[in-house]
PDB file of N, CA and C in Angstrom:
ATOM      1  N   UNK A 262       8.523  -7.638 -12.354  1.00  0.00           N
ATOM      2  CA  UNK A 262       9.492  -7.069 -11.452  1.00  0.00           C
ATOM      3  C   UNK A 262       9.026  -7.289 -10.025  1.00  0.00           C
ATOM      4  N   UNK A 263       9.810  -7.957  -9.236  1.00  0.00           N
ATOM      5  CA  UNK A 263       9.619  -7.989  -7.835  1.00  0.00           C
ATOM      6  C   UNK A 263       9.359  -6.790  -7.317  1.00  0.00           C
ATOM      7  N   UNK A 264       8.467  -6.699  -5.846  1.00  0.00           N
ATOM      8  CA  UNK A 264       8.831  -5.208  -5.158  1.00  0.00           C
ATOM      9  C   UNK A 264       9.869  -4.897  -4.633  1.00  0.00           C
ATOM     10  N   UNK A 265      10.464  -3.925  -4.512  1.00  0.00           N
ATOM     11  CA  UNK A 265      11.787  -4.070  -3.195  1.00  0.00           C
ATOM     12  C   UNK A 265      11.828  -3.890  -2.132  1.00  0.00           C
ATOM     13  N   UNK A 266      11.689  -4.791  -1.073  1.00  0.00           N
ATOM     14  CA  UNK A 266      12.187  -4.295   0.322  1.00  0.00           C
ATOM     15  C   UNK A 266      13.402  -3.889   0.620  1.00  0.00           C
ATOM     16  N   UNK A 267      13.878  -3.087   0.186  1.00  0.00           N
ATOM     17  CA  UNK A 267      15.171  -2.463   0.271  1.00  0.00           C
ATOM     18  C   UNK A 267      15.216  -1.156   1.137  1.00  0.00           C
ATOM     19  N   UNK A 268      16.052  -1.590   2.552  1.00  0.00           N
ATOM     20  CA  UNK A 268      15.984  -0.549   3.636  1.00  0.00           C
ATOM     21  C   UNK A 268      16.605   0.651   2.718  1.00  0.00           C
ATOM     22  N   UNK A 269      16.379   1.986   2.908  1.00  0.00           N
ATOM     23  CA  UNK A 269      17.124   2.943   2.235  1.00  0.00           C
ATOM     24  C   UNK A 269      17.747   3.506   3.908  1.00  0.00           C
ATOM     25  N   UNK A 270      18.748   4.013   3.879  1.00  0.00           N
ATOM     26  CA  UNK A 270      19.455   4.624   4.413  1.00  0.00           C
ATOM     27  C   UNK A 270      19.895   6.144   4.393  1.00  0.00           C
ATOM     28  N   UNK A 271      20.458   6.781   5.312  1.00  0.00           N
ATOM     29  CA  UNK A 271      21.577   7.862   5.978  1.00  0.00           C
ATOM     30  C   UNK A 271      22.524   7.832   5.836  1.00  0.00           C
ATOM     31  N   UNK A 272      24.148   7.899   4.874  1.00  0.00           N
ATOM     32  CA  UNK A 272      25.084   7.553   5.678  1.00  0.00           C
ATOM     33  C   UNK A 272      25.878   8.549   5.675  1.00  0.00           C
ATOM     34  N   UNK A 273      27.207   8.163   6.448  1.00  0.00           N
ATOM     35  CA  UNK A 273      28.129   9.357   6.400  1.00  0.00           C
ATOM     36  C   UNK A 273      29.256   8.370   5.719  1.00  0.00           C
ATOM     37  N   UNK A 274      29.798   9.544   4.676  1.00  0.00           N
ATOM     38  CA  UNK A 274      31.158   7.774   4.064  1.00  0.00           C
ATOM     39  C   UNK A 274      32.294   8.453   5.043  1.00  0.00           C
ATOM     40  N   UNK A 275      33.462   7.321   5.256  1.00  0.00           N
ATOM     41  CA  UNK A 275      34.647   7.213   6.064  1.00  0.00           C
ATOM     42  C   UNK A 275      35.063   8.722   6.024  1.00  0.00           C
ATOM     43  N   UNK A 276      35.703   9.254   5.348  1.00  0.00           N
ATOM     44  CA  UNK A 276      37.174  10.429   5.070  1.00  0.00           C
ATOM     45  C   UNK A 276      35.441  11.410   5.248  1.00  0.00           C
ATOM     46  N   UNK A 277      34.185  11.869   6.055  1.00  0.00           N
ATOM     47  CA  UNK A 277      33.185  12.739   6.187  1.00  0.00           C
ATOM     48  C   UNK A 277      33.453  13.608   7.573  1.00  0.00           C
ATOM     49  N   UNK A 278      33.376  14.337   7.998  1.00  0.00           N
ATOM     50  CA  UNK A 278      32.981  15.047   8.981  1.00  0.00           C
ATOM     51  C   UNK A 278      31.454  14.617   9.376  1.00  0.00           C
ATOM     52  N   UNK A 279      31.504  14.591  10.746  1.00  0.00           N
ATOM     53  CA  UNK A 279      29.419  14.793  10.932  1.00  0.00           C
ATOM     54  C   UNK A 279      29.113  15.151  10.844  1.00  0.00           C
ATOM     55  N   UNK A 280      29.229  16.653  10.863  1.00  0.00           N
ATOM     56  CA  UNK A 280      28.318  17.763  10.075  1.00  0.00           C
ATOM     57  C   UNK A 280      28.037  17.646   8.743  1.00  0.00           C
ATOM     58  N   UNK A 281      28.724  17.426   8.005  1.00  0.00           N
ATOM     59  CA  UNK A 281      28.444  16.697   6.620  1.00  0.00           C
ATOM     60  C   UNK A 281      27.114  16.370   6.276  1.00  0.00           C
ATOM     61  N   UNK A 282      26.077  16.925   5.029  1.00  0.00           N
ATOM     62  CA  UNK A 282      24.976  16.095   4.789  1.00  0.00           C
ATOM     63  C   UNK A 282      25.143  15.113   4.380  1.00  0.00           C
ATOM     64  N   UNK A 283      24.509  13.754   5.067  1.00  0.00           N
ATOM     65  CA  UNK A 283      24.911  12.539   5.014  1.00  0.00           C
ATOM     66  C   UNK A 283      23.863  11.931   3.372  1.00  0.00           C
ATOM     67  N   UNK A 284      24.611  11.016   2.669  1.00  0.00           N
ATOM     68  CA  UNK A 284      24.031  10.537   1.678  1.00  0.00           C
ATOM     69  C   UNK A 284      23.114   9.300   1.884  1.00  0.00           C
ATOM     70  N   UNK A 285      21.958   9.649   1.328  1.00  0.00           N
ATOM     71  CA  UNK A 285      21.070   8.861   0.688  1.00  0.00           C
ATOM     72  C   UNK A 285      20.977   7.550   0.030  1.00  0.00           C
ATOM     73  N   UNK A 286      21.561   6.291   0.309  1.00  0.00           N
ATOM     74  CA  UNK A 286      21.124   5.117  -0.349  1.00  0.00           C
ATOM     75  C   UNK A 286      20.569   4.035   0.172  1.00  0.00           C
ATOM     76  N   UNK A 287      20.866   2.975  -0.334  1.00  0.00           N
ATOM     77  CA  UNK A 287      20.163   1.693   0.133  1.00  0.00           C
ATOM     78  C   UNK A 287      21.467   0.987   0.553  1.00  0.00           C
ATOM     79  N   UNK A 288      21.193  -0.319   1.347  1.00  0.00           N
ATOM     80  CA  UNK A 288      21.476  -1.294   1.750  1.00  0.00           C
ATOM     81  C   UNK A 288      22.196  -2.695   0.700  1.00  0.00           C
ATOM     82  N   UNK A 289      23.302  -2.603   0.517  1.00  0.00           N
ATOM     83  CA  UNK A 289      23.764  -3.782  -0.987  1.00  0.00           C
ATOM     84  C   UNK A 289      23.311  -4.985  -0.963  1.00  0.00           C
ATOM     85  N   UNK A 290      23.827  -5.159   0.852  1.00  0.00           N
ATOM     86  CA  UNK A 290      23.009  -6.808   0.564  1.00  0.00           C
ATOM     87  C   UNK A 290      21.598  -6.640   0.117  1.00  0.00           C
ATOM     88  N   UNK A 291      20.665  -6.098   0.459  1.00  0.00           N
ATOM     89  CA  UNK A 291      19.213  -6.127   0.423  1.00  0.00           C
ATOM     90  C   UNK A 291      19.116  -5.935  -0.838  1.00  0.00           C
ATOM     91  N   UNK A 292      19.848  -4.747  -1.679  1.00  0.00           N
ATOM     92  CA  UNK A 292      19.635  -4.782  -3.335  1.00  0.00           C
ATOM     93  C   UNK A 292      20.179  -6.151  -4.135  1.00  0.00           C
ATOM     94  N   UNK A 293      21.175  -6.686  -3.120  1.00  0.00           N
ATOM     95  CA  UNK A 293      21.675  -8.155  -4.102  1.00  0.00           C
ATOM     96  C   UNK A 293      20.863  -9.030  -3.976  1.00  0.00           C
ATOM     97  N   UNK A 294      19.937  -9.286  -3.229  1.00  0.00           N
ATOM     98  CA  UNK A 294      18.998 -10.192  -3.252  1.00  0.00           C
ATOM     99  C   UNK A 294      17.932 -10.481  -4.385  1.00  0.00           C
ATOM    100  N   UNK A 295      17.232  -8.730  -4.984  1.00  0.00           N
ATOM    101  CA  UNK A 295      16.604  -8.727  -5.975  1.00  0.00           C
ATOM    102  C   UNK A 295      17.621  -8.339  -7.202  1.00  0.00           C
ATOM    103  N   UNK A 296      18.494  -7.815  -6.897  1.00  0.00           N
ATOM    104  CA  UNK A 296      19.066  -7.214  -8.537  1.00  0.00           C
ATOM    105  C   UNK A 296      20.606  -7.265  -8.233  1.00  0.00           C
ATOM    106  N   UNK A 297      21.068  -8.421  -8.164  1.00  0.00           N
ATOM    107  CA  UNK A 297      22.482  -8.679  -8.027  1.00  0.00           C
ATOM    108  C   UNK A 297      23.164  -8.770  -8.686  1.00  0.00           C
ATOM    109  N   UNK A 298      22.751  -7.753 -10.077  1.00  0.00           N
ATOM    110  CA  UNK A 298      24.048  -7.054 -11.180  1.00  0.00           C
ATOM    111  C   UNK A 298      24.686  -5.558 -10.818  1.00  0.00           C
ATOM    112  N   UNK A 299      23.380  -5.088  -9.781  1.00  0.00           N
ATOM    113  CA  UNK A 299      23.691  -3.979  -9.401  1.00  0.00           C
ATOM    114  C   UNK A 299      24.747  -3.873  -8.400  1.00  0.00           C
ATOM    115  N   UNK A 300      25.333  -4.889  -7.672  1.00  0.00           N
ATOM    116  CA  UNK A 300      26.054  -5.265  -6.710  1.00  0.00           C
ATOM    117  C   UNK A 300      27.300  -5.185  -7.123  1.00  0.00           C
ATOM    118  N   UNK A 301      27.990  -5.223  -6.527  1.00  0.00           N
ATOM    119  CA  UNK A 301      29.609  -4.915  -6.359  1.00  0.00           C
ATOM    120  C   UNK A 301      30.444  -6.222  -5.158  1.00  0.00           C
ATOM    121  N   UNK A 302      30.791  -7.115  -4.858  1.00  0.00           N
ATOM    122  CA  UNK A 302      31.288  -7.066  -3.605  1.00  0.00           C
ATOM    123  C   UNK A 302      32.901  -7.352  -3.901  1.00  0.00           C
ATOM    124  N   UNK A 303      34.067  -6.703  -2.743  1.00  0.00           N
ATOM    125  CA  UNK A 303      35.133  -7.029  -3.103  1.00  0.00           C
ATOM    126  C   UNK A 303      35.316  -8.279  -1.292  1.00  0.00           C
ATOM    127  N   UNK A 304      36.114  -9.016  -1.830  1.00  0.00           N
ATOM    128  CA  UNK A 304      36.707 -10.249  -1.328  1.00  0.00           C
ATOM    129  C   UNK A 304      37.755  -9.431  -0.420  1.00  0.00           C
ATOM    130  N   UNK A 305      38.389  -8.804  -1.446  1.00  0.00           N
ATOM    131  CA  UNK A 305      39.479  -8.580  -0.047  1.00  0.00           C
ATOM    132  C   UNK A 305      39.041  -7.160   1.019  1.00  0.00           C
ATOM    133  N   UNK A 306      38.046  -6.124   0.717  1.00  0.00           N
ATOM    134  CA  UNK A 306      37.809  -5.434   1.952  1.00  0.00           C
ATOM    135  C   UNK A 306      36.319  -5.463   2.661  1.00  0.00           C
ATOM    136  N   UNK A 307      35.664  -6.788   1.800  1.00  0.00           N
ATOM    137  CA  UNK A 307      34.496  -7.359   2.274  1.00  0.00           C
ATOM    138  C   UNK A 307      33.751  -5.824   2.355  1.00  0.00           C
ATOM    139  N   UNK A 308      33.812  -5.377   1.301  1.00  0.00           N
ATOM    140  CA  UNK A 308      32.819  -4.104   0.909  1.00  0.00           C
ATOM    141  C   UNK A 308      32.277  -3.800  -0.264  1.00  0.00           C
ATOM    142  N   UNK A 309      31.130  -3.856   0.274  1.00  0.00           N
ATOM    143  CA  UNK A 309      29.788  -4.027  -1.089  1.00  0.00           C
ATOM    144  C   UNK A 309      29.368  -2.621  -1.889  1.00  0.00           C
ATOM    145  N   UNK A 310      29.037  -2.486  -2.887  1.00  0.00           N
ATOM    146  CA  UNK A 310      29.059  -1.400  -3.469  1.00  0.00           C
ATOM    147  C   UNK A 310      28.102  -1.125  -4.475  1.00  0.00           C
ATOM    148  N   UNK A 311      27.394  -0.551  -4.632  1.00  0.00           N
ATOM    149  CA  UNK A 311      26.011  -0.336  -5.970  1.00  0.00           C
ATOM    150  C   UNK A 311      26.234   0.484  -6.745  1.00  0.00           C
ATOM    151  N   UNK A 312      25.817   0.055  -8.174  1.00  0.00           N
ATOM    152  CA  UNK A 312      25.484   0.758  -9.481  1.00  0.00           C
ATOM    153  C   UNK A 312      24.514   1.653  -9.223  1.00  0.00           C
ATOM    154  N   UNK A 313      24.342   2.585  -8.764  1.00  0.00           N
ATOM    155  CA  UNK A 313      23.080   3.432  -8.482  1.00  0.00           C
ATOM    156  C   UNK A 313      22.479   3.536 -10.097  1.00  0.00           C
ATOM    157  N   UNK A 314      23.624   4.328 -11.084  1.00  0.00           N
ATOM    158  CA  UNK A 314      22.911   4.062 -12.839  1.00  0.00           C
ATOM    159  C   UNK A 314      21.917   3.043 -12.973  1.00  0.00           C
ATOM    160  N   UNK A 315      22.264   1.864 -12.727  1.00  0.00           N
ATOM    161  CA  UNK A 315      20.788   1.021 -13.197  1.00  0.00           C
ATOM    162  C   UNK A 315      19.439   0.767 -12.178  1.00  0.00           C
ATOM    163  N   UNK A 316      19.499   2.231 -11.373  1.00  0.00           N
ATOM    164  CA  UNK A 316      17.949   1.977 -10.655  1.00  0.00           C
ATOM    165  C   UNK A 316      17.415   2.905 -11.538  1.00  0.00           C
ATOM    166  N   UNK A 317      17.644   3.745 -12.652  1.00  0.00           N
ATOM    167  CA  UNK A 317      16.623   4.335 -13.414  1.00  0.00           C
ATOM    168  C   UNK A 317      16.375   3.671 -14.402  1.00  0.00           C
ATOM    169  N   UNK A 318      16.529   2.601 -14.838  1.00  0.00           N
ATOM    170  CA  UNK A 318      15.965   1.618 -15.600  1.00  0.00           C
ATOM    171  C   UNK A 318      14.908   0.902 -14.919  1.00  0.00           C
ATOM    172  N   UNK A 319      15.451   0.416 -14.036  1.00  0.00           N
ATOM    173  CA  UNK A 319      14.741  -0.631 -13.140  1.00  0.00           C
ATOM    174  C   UNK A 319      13.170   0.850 -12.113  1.00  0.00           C
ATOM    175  N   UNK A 320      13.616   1.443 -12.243  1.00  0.00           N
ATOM    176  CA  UNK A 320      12.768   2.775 -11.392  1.00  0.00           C
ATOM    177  C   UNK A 320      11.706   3.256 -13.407  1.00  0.00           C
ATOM    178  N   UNK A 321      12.026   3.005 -14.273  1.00  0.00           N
ATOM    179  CA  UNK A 321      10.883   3.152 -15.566  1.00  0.00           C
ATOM    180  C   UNK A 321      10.173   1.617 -15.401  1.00  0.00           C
ATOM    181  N   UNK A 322      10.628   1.078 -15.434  1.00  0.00           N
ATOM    182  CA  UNK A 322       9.856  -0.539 -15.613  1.00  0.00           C
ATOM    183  C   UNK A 322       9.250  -0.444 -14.587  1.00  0.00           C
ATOM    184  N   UNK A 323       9.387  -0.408 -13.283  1.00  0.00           N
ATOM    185  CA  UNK A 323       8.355  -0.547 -12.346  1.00  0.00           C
ATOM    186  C   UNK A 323       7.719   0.348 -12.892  1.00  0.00           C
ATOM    187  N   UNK A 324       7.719   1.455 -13.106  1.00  0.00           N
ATOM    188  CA  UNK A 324       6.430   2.700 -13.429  1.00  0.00           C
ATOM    189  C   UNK A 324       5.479   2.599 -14.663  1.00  0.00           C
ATOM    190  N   UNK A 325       6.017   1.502 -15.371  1.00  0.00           N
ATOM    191  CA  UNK A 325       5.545   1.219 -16.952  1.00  0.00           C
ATOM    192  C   UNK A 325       4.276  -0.166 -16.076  1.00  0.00           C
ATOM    193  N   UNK A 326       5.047  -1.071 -15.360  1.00  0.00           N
ATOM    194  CA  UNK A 326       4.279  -1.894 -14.769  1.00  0.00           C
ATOM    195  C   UNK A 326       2.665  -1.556 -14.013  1.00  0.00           C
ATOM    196  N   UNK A 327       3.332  -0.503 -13.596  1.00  0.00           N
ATOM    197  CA  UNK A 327       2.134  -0.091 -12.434  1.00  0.00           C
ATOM    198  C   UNK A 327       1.027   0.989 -13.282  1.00  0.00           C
ATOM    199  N   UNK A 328       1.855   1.092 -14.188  1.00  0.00           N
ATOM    200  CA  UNK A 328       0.621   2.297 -15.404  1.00  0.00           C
ATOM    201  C   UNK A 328      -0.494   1.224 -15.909  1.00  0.00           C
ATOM    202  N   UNK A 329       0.583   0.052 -16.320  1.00  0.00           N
ATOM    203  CA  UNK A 329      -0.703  -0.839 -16.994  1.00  0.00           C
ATOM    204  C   UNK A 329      -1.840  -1.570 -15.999  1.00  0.00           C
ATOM    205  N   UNK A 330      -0.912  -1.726 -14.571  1.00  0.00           N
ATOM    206  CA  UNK A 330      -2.026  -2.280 -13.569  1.00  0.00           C
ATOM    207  C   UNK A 330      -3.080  -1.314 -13.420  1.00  0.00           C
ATOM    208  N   UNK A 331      -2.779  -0.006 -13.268  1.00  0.00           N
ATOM    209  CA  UNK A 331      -3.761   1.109 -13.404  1.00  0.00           C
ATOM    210  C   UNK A 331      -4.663   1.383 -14.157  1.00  0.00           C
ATOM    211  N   UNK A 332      -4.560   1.251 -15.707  1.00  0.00           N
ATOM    212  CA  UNK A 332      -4.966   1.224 -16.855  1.00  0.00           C
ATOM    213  C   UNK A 332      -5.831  -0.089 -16.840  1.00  0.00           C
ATOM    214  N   UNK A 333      -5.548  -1.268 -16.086  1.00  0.00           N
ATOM    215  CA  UNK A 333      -6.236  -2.826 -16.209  1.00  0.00           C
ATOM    216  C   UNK A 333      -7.222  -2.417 -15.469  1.00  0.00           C
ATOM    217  N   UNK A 334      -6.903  -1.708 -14.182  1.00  0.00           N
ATOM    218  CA  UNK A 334      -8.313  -1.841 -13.098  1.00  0.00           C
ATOM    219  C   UNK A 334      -9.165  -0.763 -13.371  1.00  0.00           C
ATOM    220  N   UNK A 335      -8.623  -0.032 -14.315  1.00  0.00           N
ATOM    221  CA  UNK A 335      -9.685   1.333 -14.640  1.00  0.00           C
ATOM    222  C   UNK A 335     -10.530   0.746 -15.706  1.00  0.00           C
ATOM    223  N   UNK A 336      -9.998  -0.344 -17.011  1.00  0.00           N
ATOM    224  CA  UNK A 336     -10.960  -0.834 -17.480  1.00  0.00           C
ATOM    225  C   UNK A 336     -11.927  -1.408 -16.773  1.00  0.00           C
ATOM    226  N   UNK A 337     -11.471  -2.520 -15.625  1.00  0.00           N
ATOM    227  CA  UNK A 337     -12.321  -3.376 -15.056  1.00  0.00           C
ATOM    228  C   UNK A 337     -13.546  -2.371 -14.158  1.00  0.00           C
ATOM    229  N   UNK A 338     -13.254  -0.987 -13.628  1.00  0.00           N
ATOM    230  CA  UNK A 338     -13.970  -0.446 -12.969  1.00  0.00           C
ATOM    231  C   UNK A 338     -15.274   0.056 -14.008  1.00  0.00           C
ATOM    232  N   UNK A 339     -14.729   0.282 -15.374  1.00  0.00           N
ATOM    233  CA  UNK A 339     -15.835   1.080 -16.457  1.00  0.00           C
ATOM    234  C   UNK A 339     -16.782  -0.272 -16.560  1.00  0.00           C
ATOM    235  N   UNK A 340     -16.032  -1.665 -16.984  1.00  0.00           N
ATOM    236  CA  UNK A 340     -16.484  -2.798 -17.275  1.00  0.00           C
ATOM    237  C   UNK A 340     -17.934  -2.923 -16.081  1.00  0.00           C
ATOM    238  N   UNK A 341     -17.445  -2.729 -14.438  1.00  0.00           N
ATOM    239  CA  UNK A 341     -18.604  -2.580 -13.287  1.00  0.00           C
ATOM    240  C   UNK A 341     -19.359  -2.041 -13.496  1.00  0.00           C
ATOM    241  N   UNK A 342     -19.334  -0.707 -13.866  1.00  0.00           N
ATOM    242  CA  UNK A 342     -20.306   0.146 -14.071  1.00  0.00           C
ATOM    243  C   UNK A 342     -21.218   0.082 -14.891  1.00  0.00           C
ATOM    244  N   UNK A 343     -20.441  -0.124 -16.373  1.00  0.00           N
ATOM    245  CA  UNK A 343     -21.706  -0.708 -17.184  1.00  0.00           C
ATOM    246  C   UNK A 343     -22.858  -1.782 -16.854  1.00  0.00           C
ATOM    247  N   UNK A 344     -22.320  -2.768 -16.390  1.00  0.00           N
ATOM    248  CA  UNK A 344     -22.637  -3.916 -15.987  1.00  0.00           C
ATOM    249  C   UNK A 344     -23.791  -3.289 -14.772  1.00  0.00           C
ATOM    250  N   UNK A 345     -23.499  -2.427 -13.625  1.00  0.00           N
ATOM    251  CA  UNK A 345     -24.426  -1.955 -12.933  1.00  0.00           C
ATOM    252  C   UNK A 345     -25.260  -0.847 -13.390  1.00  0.00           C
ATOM    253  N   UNK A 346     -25.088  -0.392 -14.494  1.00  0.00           N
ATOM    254  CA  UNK A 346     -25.838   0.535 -15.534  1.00  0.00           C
ATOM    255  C   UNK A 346     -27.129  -0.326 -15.941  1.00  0.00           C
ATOM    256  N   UNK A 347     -26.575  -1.692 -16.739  1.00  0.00           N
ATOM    257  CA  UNK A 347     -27.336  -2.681 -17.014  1.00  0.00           C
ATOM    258  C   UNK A 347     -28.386  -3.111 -16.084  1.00  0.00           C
ATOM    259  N   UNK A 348     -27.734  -3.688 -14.840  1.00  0.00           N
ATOM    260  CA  UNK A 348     -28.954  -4.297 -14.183  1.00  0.00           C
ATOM    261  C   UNK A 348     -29.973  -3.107 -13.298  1.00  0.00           C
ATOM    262  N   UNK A 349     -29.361  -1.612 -12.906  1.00  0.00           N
ATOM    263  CA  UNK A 349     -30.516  -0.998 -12.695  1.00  0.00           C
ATOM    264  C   UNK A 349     -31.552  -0.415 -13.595  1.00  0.00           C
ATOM    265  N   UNK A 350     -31.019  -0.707 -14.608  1.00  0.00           N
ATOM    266  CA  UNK A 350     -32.106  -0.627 -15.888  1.00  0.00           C
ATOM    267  C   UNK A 350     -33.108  -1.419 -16.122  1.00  0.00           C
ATOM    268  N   UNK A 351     -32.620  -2.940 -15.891  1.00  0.00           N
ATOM    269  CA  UNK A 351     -33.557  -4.068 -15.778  1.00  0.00           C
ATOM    270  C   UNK A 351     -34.160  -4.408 -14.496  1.00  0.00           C
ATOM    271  N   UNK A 352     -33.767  -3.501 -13.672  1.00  0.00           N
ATOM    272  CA  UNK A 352     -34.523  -3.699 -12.357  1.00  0.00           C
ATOM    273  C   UNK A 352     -35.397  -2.647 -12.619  1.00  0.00           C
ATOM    274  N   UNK A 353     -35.392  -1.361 -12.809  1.00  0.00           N
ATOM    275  CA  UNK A 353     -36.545  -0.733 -13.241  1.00  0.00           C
ATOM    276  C   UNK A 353     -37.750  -1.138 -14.124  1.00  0.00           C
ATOM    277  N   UNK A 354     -36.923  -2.078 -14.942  1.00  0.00           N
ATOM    278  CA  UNK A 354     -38.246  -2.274 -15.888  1.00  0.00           C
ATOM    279  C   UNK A 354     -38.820  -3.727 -15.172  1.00  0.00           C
ATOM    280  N   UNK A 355     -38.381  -4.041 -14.381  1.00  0.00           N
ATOM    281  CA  UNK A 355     -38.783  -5.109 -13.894  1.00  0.00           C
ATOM    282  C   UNK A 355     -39.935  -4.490 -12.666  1.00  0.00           C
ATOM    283  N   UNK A 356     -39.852  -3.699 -12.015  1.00  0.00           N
ATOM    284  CA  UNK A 356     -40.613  -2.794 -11.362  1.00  0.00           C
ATOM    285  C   UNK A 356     -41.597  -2.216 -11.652  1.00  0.00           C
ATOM    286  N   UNK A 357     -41.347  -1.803 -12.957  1.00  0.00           N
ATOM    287  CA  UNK A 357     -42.550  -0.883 -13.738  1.00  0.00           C
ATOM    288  C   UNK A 357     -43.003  -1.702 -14.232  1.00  0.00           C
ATOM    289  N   UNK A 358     -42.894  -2.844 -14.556  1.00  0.00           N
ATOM    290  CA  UNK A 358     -43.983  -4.332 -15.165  1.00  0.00           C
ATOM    291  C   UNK A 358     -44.884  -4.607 -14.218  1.00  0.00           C
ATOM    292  N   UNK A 359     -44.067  -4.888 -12.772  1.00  0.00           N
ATOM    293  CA  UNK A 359     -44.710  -5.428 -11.619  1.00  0.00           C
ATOM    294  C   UNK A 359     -45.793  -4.293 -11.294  1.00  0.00           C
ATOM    295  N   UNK A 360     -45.518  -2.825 -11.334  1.00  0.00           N
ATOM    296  CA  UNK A 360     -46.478  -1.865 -10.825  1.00  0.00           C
ATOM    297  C   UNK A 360     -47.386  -2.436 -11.656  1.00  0.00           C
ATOM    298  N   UNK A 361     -47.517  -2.596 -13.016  1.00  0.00           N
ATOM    299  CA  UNK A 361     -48.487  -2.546 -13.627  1.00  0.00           C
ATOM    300  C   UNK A 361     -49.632  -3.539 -13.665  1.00  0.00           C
ATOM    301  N   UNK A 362     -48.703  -4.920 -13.741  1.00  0.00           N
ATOM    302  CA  UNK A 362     -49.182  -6.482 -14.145  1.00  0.00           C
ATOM    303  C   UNK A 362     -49.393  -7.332 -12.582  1.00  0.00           C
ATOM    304  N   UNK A 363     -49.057  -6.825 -11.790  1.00  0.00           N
ATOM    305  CA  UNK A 363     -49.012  -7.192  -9.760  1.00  0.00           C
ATOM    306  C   UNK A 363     -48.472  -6.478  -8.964  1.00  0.00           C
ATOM    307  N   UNK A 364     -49.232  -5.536  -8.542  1.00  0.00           N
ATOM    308  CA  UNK A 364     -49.565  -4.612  -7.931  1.00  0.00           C
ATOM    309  C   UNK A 364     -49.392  -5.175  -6.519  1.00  0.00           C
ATOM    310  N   UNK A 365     -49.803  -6.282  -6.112  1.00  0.00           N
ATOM    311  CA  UNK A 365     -50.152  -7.041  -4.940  1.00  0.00           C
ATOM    312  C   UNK A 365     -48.545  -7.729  -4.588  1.00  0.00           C
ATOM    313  N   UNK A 366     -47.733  -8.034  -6.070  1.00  0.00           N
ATOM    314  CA  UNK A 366     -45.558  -8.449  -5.414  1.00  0.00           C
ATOM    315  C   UNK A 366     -45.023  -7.249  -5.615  1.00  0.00           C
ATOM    316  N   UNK A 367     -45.676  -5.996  -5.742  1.00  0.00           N
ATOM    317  CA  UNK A 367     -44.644  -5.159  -6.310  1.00  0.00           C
ATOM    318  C   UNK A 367     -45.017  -4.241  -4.320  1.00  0.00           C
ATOM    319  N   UNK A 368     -46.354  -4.537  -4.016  1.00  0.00           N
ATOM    320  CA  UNK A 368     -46.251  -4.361  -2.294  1.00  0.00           C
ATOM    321  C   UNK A 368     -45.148  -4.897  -1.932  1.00  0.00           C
ATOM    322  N   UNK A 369     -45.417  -6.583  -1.865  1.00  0.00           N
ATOM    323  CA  UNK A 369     -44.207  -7.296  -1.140  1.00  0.00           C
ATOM    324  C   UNK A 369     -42.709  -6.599  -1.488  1.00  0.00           C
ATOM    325  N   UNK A 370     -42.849  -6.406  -2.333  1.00  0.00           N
ATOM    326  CA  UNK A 370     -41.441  -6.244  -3.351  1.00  0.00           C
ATOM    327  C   UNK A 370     -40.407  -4.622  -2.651  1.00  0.00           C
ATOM    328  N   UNK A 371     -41.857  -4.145  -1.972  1.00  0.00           N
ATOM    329  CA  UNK A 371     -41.559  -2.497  -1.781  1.00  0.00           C
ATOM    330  C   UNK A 371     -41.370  -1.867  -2.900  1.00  0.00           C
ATOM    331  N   UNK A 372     -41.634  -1.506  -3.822  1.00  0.00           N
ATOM    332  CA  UNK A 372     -41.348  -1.129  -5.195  1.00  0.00           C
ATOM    333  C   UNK A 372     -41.444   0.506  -4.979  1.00  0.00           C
ATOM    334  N   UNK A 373     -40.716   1.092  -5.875  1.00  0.00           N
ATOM    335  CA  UNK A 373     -40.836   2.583  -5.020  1.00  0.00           C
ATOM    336  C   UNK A 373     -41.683   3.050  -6.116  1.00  0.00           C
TER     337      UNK A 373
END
């Protein structure tokens, strides 16, 4: 699924007063660009119109998408850790060899 740059909007519709709380949507052209089933346009009053119903389909799939990207980088973060679990383990024992067996690189080395 693409992202959407889709301006959302304020509006007031025609037959509104201004005092009126103005409604909440997006922009048609900008939604026809990515999802131009959701679109409407009529020819003769050159006025565009949206399925609002199919942004909660399209509003689960992005959220199903972004669970698994979440779920991918949380493996990859456990995957780091182990992996840095690993090598300060082998850097310790690599340390505690050197204290023992060169005393004289484990100076150079700064070895704590």
């Amino acid at each position: 699924m693409t992202s959407c740059s889709c301006r959302h909007v304020r509006t007031l519709f025609k037959d509104q007063d201004p005092g009126d709380a103005r409604s909440l949507g997006f922009i048609a052209q900008d939604v026809m660009k990515l999802f131009p089933s959701l679109v409407k346009h009529s020819e003769e009053t050159d006025i565009y119109t949206l399925d609002y119903s199919g942004f909660g389909v399209l509003a689960v799939k992005a959220i199903q998408e972004q669970q698994k990207k979440i779920d991918d980088l949380a493996n990859e973060i456990m995957e780091l850790k182990r992996a840095v679990e690993i090598l300060q383990s082998n850097l310790k024992k690599i340390i505690i060899h050197e204290k023992t067996h060169a005393p004289w690189l484990c100076a150079f080395w700064r070895c704590a």
